[in-house]
CSV table of C-alpha atoms in Angstrom, one decimal:
chain,number,residue,atom,x,y,z
A,16,MET,CA,-11.5,18.5,-123.4
A,17,THR,CA,-14.6,17.0,-121.9
A,18,THR,CA,-12.6,14.5,-119.9
A,19,GLU,CA,-10.3,17.2,-118.5
A,20,LYS,CA,-13.3,19.3,-117.5
A,21,SER,CA,-14.9,16.3,-115.7
A,22,ALA,CA,-11.6,15.6,-113.8
A,23,VAL,CA,-11.4,19.3,-112.7
A,24,ARG,CA,-15.0,19.3,-111.5
A,25,ALA,CA,-14.4,16.0,-109.5
A,26,THR,CA,-11.2,17.5,-107.9
A,27,ASP,CA,-13.1,20.7,-106.9
A,28,THR,CA,-15.9,18.6,-105.4
A,29,LEU,CA,-13.5,16.6,-103.2
A,30,ARG,CA,-11.9,19.9,-102.0
A,31,ASP,CA,-15.2,21.3,-101.1
A,32,GLU,CA,-16.2,18.2,-99.0
A,33,PRO,CA,-15.7,18.6,-95.2
A,34,ARG,CA,-12.8,16.7,-93.8
A,35,ILE,CA,-13.6,13.7,-91.6
A,36,ASP,CA,-11.6,13.0,-88.6
A,37,ARG,CA,-10.5,9.3,-89.0
A,38,ARG,CA,-8.7,8.6,-85.8
A,39,ASP,CA,-8.3,4.9,-85.0
A,40,ASP,CA,-9.2,5.3,-81.3
A,41,PRO,CA,-12.9,6.0,-80.6
A,42,PRO,CA,-13.6,9.1,-78.6
A,43,LYS,CA,-13.6,8.6,-74.9
A,44,PRO,CA,-17.1,8.8,-73.4
A,45,ARG,CA,-17.8,11.8,-71.3
A,46,GLY,CA,-18.0,11.3,-67.6
A,47,ARG,CA,-15.6,8.3,-67.4
A,48,LYS,CA,-13.6,10.0,-64.7
A,49,LEU,CA,-16.7,10.0,-62.6
A,50,PHE,CA,-17.0,6.1,-62.6
A,51,PRO,CA,-14.3,5.5,-59.9
A,52,VAL,CA,-16.1,8.0,-57.7
A,53,ALA,CA,-19.3,6.1,-58.2
A,54,TYR,CA,-17.6,2.9,-57.2
A,55,TYR,CA,-16.3,4.4,-54.0
A,56,VAL,CA,-19.7,5.8,-53.1
A,57,MET,CA,-21.3,2.3,-53.6
A,58,VAL,CA,-18.6,0.4,-51.7
A,59,LEU,CA,-17.9,2.9,-48.9
A,60,PRO,CA,-21.2,2.4,-46.9
A,61,ALA,CA,-20.7,-1.4,-46.9
A,62,PHE,CA,-17.0,-1.0,-45.9
A,63,VAL,CA,-17.9,1.4,-43.0
A,64,LEU,CA,-20.6,-0.9,-41.7
A,65,PHE,CA,-18.3,-3.9,-41.9
A,66,PHE,CA,-15.5,-2.1,-40.2
A,67,VAL,CA,-17.7,-0.6,-37.4
A,68,PHE,CA,-19.7,-3.7,-36.6
A,69,HIS,CA,-17.2,-6.4,-37.4
A,70,THR,CA,-13.5,-5.3,-37.4
A,71,ILE,CA,-13.7,-3.0,-34.4
A,72,PRO,CA,-15.5,-5.6,-32.2
A,73,VAL,CA,-12.9,-8.2,-33.2
A,74,ILE,CA,-10.0,-5.9,-32.3
A,75,GLN,CA,-11.8,-5.1,-29.0
A,76,GLY,CA,-12.3,-8.7,-28.3
A,77,VAL,CA,-8.6,-9.5,-28.8
A,78,TYR,CA,-7.7,-6.6,-26.4
A,79,TYR,CA,-10.1,-7.8,-23.7
A,80,SER,CA,-8.6,-11.3,-24.0
A,81,PHE,CA,-5.5,-9.9,-22.3
A,82,THR,CA,-7.6,-8.4,-19.4
A,83,ASP,CA,-9.6,-9.6,-16.4
A,84,SER,CA,-12.7,-7.7,-17.5
A,85,PRO,CA,-16.0,-9.1,-16.1
A,86,GLY,CA,-17.8,-7.3,-18.9
A,87,TYR,CA,-18.5,-4.1,-17.0
A,88,GLY,CA,-16.5,-1.7,-14.9
A,89,PRO,CA,-12.8,-1.3,-14.7
A,90,SER,CA,-10.3,-4.0,-15.8
A,91,LYS,CA,-6.6,-4.5,-15.9
A,92,LEU,CA,-4.2,-6.2,-18.2
A,93,VAL,CA,-3.2,-9.7,-17.2
A,94,GLY,CA,-1.0,-10.7,-20.1
A,95,LEU,CA,-1.2,-14.3,-21.2
A,96,ARG,CA,-2.8,-15.5,-18.0
A,97,ASN,CA,-6.2,-16.2,-19.6
A,98,TYR,CA,-4.7,-18.2,-22.4
A,99,ILE,CA,-2.6,-20.3,-20.1
A,100,ALA,CA,-5.6,-21.0,-17.9
A,101,LEU,CA,-7.7,-22.2,-20.8
A,102,PHE,CA,-5.4,-25.2,-21.3
A,103,THR,CA,-5.8,-26.3,-17.7
A,104,ASP,CA,-9.6,-25.7,-17.3
A,105,PRO,CA,-11.5,-29.0,-17.4
A,106,ARG,CA,-14.7,-27.3,-18.3
A,107,VAL,CA,-13.1,-25.7,-21.4
A,108,LEU,CA,-11.3,-28.9,-22.4
A,109,HIS,CA,-14.6,-30.9,-22.1
A,110,ALA,CA,-16.4,-28.2,-24.2
A,111,TYR,CA,-13.8,-28.6,-27.0
A,112,TRP,CA,-14.0,-32.4,-26.9
A,113,PHE,CA,-17.8,-32.4,-27.1
A,114,THR,CA,-17.8,-29.8,-29.9
A,115,PHE,CA,-15.3,-31.9,-31.9
A,116,LEU,CA,-17.4,-35.0,-31.3
A,117,ILE,CA,-20.6,-33.3,-32.5
A,118,ALA,CA,-18.8,-31.6,-35.5
A,119,ILE,CA,-17.1,-34.8,-36.8
A,120,VAL,CA,-20.1,-37.1,-36.4
A,121,ALA,CA,-22.6,-34.6,-37.8
A,122,THR,CA,-20.4,-33.6,-40.7
A,123,ILE,CA,-20.0,-37.2,-41.8
A,124,ALA,CA,-23.7,-38.0,-41.3
A,125,VAL,CA,-25.1,-34.9,-43.0
A,126,ASN,CA,-23.0,-35.5,-46.1
A,127,ILE,CA,-24.0,-39.2,-46.4
A,128,VAL,CA,-27.7,-38.4,-45.9
A,129,SER,CA,-27.7,-35.3,-48.2
A,130,LEU,CA,-25.7,-37.0,-51.0
A,131,ALA,CA,-28.1,-40.0,-50.9
A,132,VAL,CA,-31.2,-37.8,-51.0
A,133,ALA,CA,-29.6,-35.6,-53.8
A,134,VAL,CA,-29.0,-38.7,-55.9
A,135,GLY,CA,-32.6,-39.8,-55.5
A,136,LEU,CA,-33.9,-36.3,-56.3
A,137,ASN,CA,-31.7,-36.1,-59.4
A,138,GLY,CA,-33.2,-39.3,-60.8
A,139,ARG,CA,-36.2,-39.8,-62.9
A,140,ILE,CA,-39.0,-39.5,-60.3
A,141,LYS,CA,-42.3,-37.8,-60.2
A,142,PHE,CA,-42.8,-34.5,-58.4
A,143,LYS,CA,-39.1,-33.9,-58.6
A,144,THR,CA,-39.3,-30.1,-58.3
A,145,THR,CA,-41.9,-30.2,-55.5
A,146,LEU,CA,-39.8,-32.6,-53.5
A,147,ARG,CA,-36.7,-30.4,-53.9
A,148,GLY,CA,-38.6,-27.5,-52.4
A,149,VAL,CA,-39.9,-29.7,-49.5
A,150,TYR,CA,-36.4,-30.9,-48.6
A,151,PHE,CA,-35.2,-27.3,-48.6
A,152,ILE,CA,-37.7,-26.2,-46.0
A,153,PRO,CA,-35.6,-27.0,-42.9
A,154,ASN,CA,-33.0,-24.5,-44.1
A,155,VAL,CA,-35.4,-21.6,-43.9
A,156,LEU,CA,-36.9,-22.5,-40.5
A,157,ALA,CA,-35.8,-20.9,-37.2
A,158,ILE,CA,-33.6,-23.5,-35.6
A,159,LEU,CA,-34.6,-22.5,-32.1
A,160,VAL,CA,-38.3,-23.0,-32.9
A,161,VAL,CA,-37.5,-26.4,-34.6
A,162,GLY,CA,-35.3,-27.3,-31.6
A,163,TYR,CA,-38.1,-26.9,-29.1
A,164,ILE,CA,-40.3,-29.1,-31.3
A,165,PHE,CA,-37.6,-31.8,-31.3
A,166,ASN,CA,-37.2,-31.3,-27.6
A,167,TYR,CA,-40.9,-32.2,-27.2
A,168,LEU,CA,-40.5,-35.2,-29.5
A,169,PHE,CA,-37.5,-36.5,-27.6
A,170,SER,CA,-38.9,-35.8,-24.2
A,171,ASN,CA,-42.6,-36.9,-24.6
A,172,SER,CA,-43.5,-38.5,-28.0
A,173,LEU,CA,-40.6,-40.8,-28.3
A,174,PRO,CA,-40.8,-42.2,-24.7
A,175,ALA,CA,-44.5,-42.7,-25.1
A,176,LEU,CA,-43.9,-44.6,-28.3
A,177,GLY,CA,-41.2,-46.6,-26.6
A,178,GLU,CA,-43.5,-47.7,-23.8
A,179,GLN,CA,-46.2,-48.7,-26.3
A,180,LEU,CA,-43.7,-50.9,-28.2
A,181,GLY,CA,-42.0,-52.2,-25.1
A,182,ILE,CA,-38.6,-50.8,-26.0
A,183,ASP,CA,-36.8,-49.8,-22.7
A,184,ALA,CA,-34.1,-47.8,-24.5
A,185,LEU,CA,-36.7,-45.4,-25.9
A,186,SER,CA,-39.0,-45.3,-22.8
A,187,THR,CA,-36.9,-42.4,-21.3
A,188,SER,CA,-35.9,-39.1,-22.9
A,189,LEU,CA,-32.7,-39.1,-24.9
A,190,LEU,CA,-31.9,-35.7,-23.4
A,191,THR,CA,-31.8,-36.7,-19.8
A,192,LYS,CA,-28.5,-38.7,-20.0
A,193,ALA,CA,-25.2,-37.4,-21.2
A,194,SER,CA,-24.5,-40.6,-23.0
A,195,THR,CA,-27.5,-40.2,-25.3
A,196,ALA,CA,-28.1,-36.4,-25.3
A,197,TRP,CA,-25.5,-35.8,-27.9
A,198,ILE,CA,-27.3,-38.2,-30.3
A,199,GLY,CA,-30.4,-36.0,-30.1
A,200,ILE,CA,-28.3,-32.9,-30.9
A,201,VAL,CA,-26.7,-34.7,-33.9
A,202,ILE,CA,-30.1,-35.7,-35.2
A,203,LEU,CA,-31.4,-32.1,-35.1
A,204,ALA,CA,-28.2,-30.7,-36.6
A,205,VAL,CA,-28.2,-33.2,-39.4
A,206,TRP,CA,-31.9,-32.7,-40.2
A,207,GLN,CA,-31.5,-28.9,-40.4
A,208,ALA,CA,-28.2,-28.8,-42.3
A,209,ALA,CA,-29.0,-31.5,-44.8
A,210,ALA,CA,-31.3,-29.1,-46.7
A,211,PHE,CA,-28.5,-26.8,-47.9
A,212,ASN,CA,-26.2,-29.7,-48.7
A,213,ILE,CA,-28.8,-31.4,-50.8
A,214,ILE,CA,-29.1,-28.3,-53.0
A,215,ILE,CA,-25.3,-28.1,-53.4
A,216,TYR,CA,-25.1,-31.8,-54.3
A,217,ILE,CA,-28.0,-31.6,-56.8
A,218,ALA,CA,-26.2,-28.7,-58.5
A,219,GLY,CA,-23.1,-30.9,-58.8
A,220,LEU,CA,-25.0,-33.9,-60.1
A,221,GLN,CA,-26.5,-31.9,-62.9
A,222,THR,CA,-23.0,-31.2,-64.2
A,223,VAL,CA,-22.3,-34.9,-64.8
A,224,PRO,CA,-22.8,-35.5,-68.6
A,225,ALA,CA,-25.7,-37.9,-69.2
A,226,GLU,CA,-23.8,-39.3,-72.2
A,227,VAL,CA,-21.0,-40.6,-70.0
A,228,LEU,CA,-23.4,-42.4,-67.7
A,229,GLU,CA,-25.3,-43.9,-70.6
A,230,ALA,CA,-22.1,-45.1,-72.2
A,231,SER,CA,-21.1,-46.8,-68.9
A,232,ARG,CA,-24.5,-48.3,-68.6
A,233,VAL,CA,-24.2,-49.8,-72.1
A,234,ASP,CA,-20.8,-51.2,-71.1
A,235,GLY,CA,-22.5,-53.1,-68.2
A,236,ALA,CA,-21.5,-50.9,-65.3
A,237,SER,CA,-23.7,-51.2,-62.2
A,238,ALA,CA,-25.3,-48.2,-60.5
A,239,TRP,CA,-22.8,-48.4,-57.7
A,240,ARG,CA,-19.9,-48.6,-60.1
A,241,GLN,CA,-21.2,-45.6,-62.0
A,242,PHE,CA,-21.5,-43.6,-58.8
A,243,ARG,CA,-18.1,-44.6,-57.5
A,244,SER,CA,-16.1,-44.3,-60.7
A,245,ILE,CA,-17.9,-41.5,-62.6
A,246,THR,CA,-20.4,-39.5,-60.6
A,247,PHE,CA,-18.5,-39.0,-57.3
A,248,PRO,CA,-15.1,-38.1,-58.9
A,249,MET,CA,-16.9,-35.5,-61.1
A,250,ILE,CA,-18.7,-33.9,-58.1
A,251,ALA,CA,-15.6,-34.0,-55.8
A,252,GLY,CA,-15.5,-30.1,-55.8
A,253,PHE,CA,-19.0,-29.9,-54.5
A,254,PHE,CA,-18.2,-32.6,-51.9
A,255,THR,CA,-15.2,-30.4,-50.7
A,256,ILE,CA,-17.5,-27.4,-50.4
A,257,ASN,CA,-20.1,-29.2,-48.3
A,258,MET,CA,-17.5,-30.9,-46.1
A,259,VAL,CA,-15.7,-27.6,-45.3
A,260,LEU,CA,-18.9,-25.6,-44.7
A,261,SER,CA,-20.5,-28.4,-42.7
A,262,LEU,CA,-17.5,-28.8,-40.3
A,263,LYS,CA,-17.3,-25.0,-39.9
A,264,GLY,CA,-21.0,-24.7,-39.1
A,265,PHE,CA,-21.0,-27.6,-36.7
A,266,LEU,CA,-18.0,-26.4,-34.8
A,267,GLN,CA,-20.0,-23.3,-34.1
A,268,ILE,CA,-23.1,-25.2,-32.9
A,269,PHE,CA,-25.1,-23.2,-30.5
A,270,ASP,CA,-28.9,-22.9,-31.1
A,271,HIS,CA,-29.4,-26.6,-31.3
A,272,ILE,CA,-28.0,-27.2,-27.8
A,273,VAL,CA,-29.8,-24.2,-26.3
A,274,ALA,CA,-33.1,-25.6,-27.5
A,275,LEU,CA,-32.5,-29.2,-26.6
A,276,THR,CA,-30.4,-29.4,-23.4
A,277,GLY,CA,-29.2,-25.9,-22.5
A,278,GLY,CA,-25.8,-27.5,-22.0
A,279,GLY,CA,-27.1,-30.1,-19.5
A,280,PRO,CA,-27.3,-32.4,-17.8
A,281,GLY,CA,-24.8,-30.3,-15.9
A,282,THR,CA,-22.3,-29.1,-18.4
A,283,ASP,CA,-22.0,-32.4,-20.3
A,284,THR,CA,-23.4,-31.1,-23.6
A,285,GLU,CA,-21.9,-27.7,-23.5
A,286,SER,CA,-20.3,-26.6,-26.7
A,287,VAL,CA,-17.5,-24.0,-27.0
A,288,ALA,CA,-19.9,-21.4,-28.4
A,289,LEU,CA,-22.4,-22.0,-25.6
A,290,LEU,CA,-19.6,-21.9,-23.0
A,291,ILE,CA,-18.3,-18.5,-24.4
A,292,TYR,CA,-21.8,-17.1,-24.2
A,293,LYS,CA,-22.6,-18.4,-20.7
A,294,GLY,CA,-19.2,-17.4,-19.2
A,295,GLY,CA,-18.8,-14.2,-21.0
A,296,PHE,CA,-22.3,-12.7,-20.7
A,297,GLN,CA,-23.7,-14.5,-17.6
A,298,GLY,CA,-20.7,-15.6,-15.6
A,299,GLY,CA,-18.5,-12.4,-15.4
A,300,GLU,CA,-15.7,-14.0,-17.4
A,301,TYR,CA,-15.7,-11.6,-20.3
A,302,GLY,CA,-11.9,-11.3,-20.6
A,303,TYR,CA,-11.4,-15.0,-20.0
A,304,GLN,CA,-14.0,-16.1,-22.6
A,305,SER,CA,-12.6,-13.5,-25.0
A,306,ALA,CA,-9.4,-15.4,-24.9
A,307,ASN,CA,-11.4,-18.6,-25.5
A,308,SER,CA,-13.0,-16.9,-28.5
A,309,VAL,CA,-9.6,-16.0,-30.0
A,310,VAL,CA,-8.4,-19.6,-29.5
A,311,PHE,CA,-11.6,-21.0,-31.0
A,312,PHE,CA,-11.3,-18.7,-34.0
A,313,ILE,CA,-7.8,-20.0,-34.7
A,314,VAL,CA,-9.0,-23.6,-34.3
A,315,ILE,CA,-11.8,-23.2,-36.8
A,316,VAL,CA,-9.5,-21.5,-39.3
A,317,GLY,CA,-6.9,-24.1,-38.9
A,318,PHE,CA,-9.3,-27.0,-39.3
A,319,SER,CA,-10.8,-25.4,-42.4
A,320,ILE,CA,-7.5,-24.8,-44.1
A,321,VAL,CA,-6.2,-28.3,-43.4
A,322,GLN,CA,-9.5,-29.9,-44.5
A,323,LEU,CA,-9.6,-27.8,-47.6
A,324,ASN,CA,-6.1,-28.7,-48.6
A,325,VAL,CA,-6.6,-32.4,-48.0
A,326,LEU,CA,-9.8,-32.6,-50.0
A,327,ARG,CA,-8.4,-30.6,-52.8
A,328,ARG,CA,-5.4,-32.9,-53.0
A,329,ARG,CA,-7.8,-35.8,-53.1
A,330,GLU,CA,-9.6,-34.1,-56.0
A,331,VAL,CA,-6.4,-33.9,-58.0
A,332,THR,CA,-5.6,-37.6,-57.4
A,333,GLU,CA,-9.0,-38.6,-58.6
């Protein structure tokens, strides 16, 4: 009887307990429907700014490339006349040739210099962190200001040093002759661009496992063999990034030439970007140079795509 009474009491207790909702899915948090609205509110201002100050000007530039607009006043459509004239204009063709020359030479030089410096800064040296900060300084300086300093060095300090040493080749400014002015531009471009590339290469070098290098060292591999067979293949992705960004940046070279030569002597050191600026905003060729801008944009995109595909294919083979 006692057992039966205990069972009855236990059953009554279970009946009196409140029922608990045991759904498998957790309750949805309140306000979830507001999240998409918040996303739109955050993205919309940036989208509007990008559309107003980037997309619309690009569309307008493409439109003006089919007109004879001088940059002010009325204009009329001329069809493809501007584009056809570009391929027969010797000044435009020379600007493209000079831009390609600067871009190719500077891209190769800056990656060689920056990779060598990065390897040194990644080694076991004193003041490693301080030196990394020092080498990054050129990237944060205004290139026009630095360009005028280099202009003074090339035009005054270097010739004075050349006269003291009796070196005729250095006794005159590099910037006065078309055959040597491009060298000064490349030196400035490489000095300024190497800072960013060094940081990228250092980041890549730090991904190389130290154990692999130590094992190869134990096997008798020289420093050059380690770099060629282990280090460089493992940082090939970083090499691709630097090559593509360097070429793209040097194809758009502008401030360096403004500060050093202004496009002179004559128009011998005139880049495409400088020609577009001079002709479009100072020479009354707004429509014509708009067409030049469209062609130049296509050239840069094409070069970047080809270069990226070639280097990526090389990464896979390695």
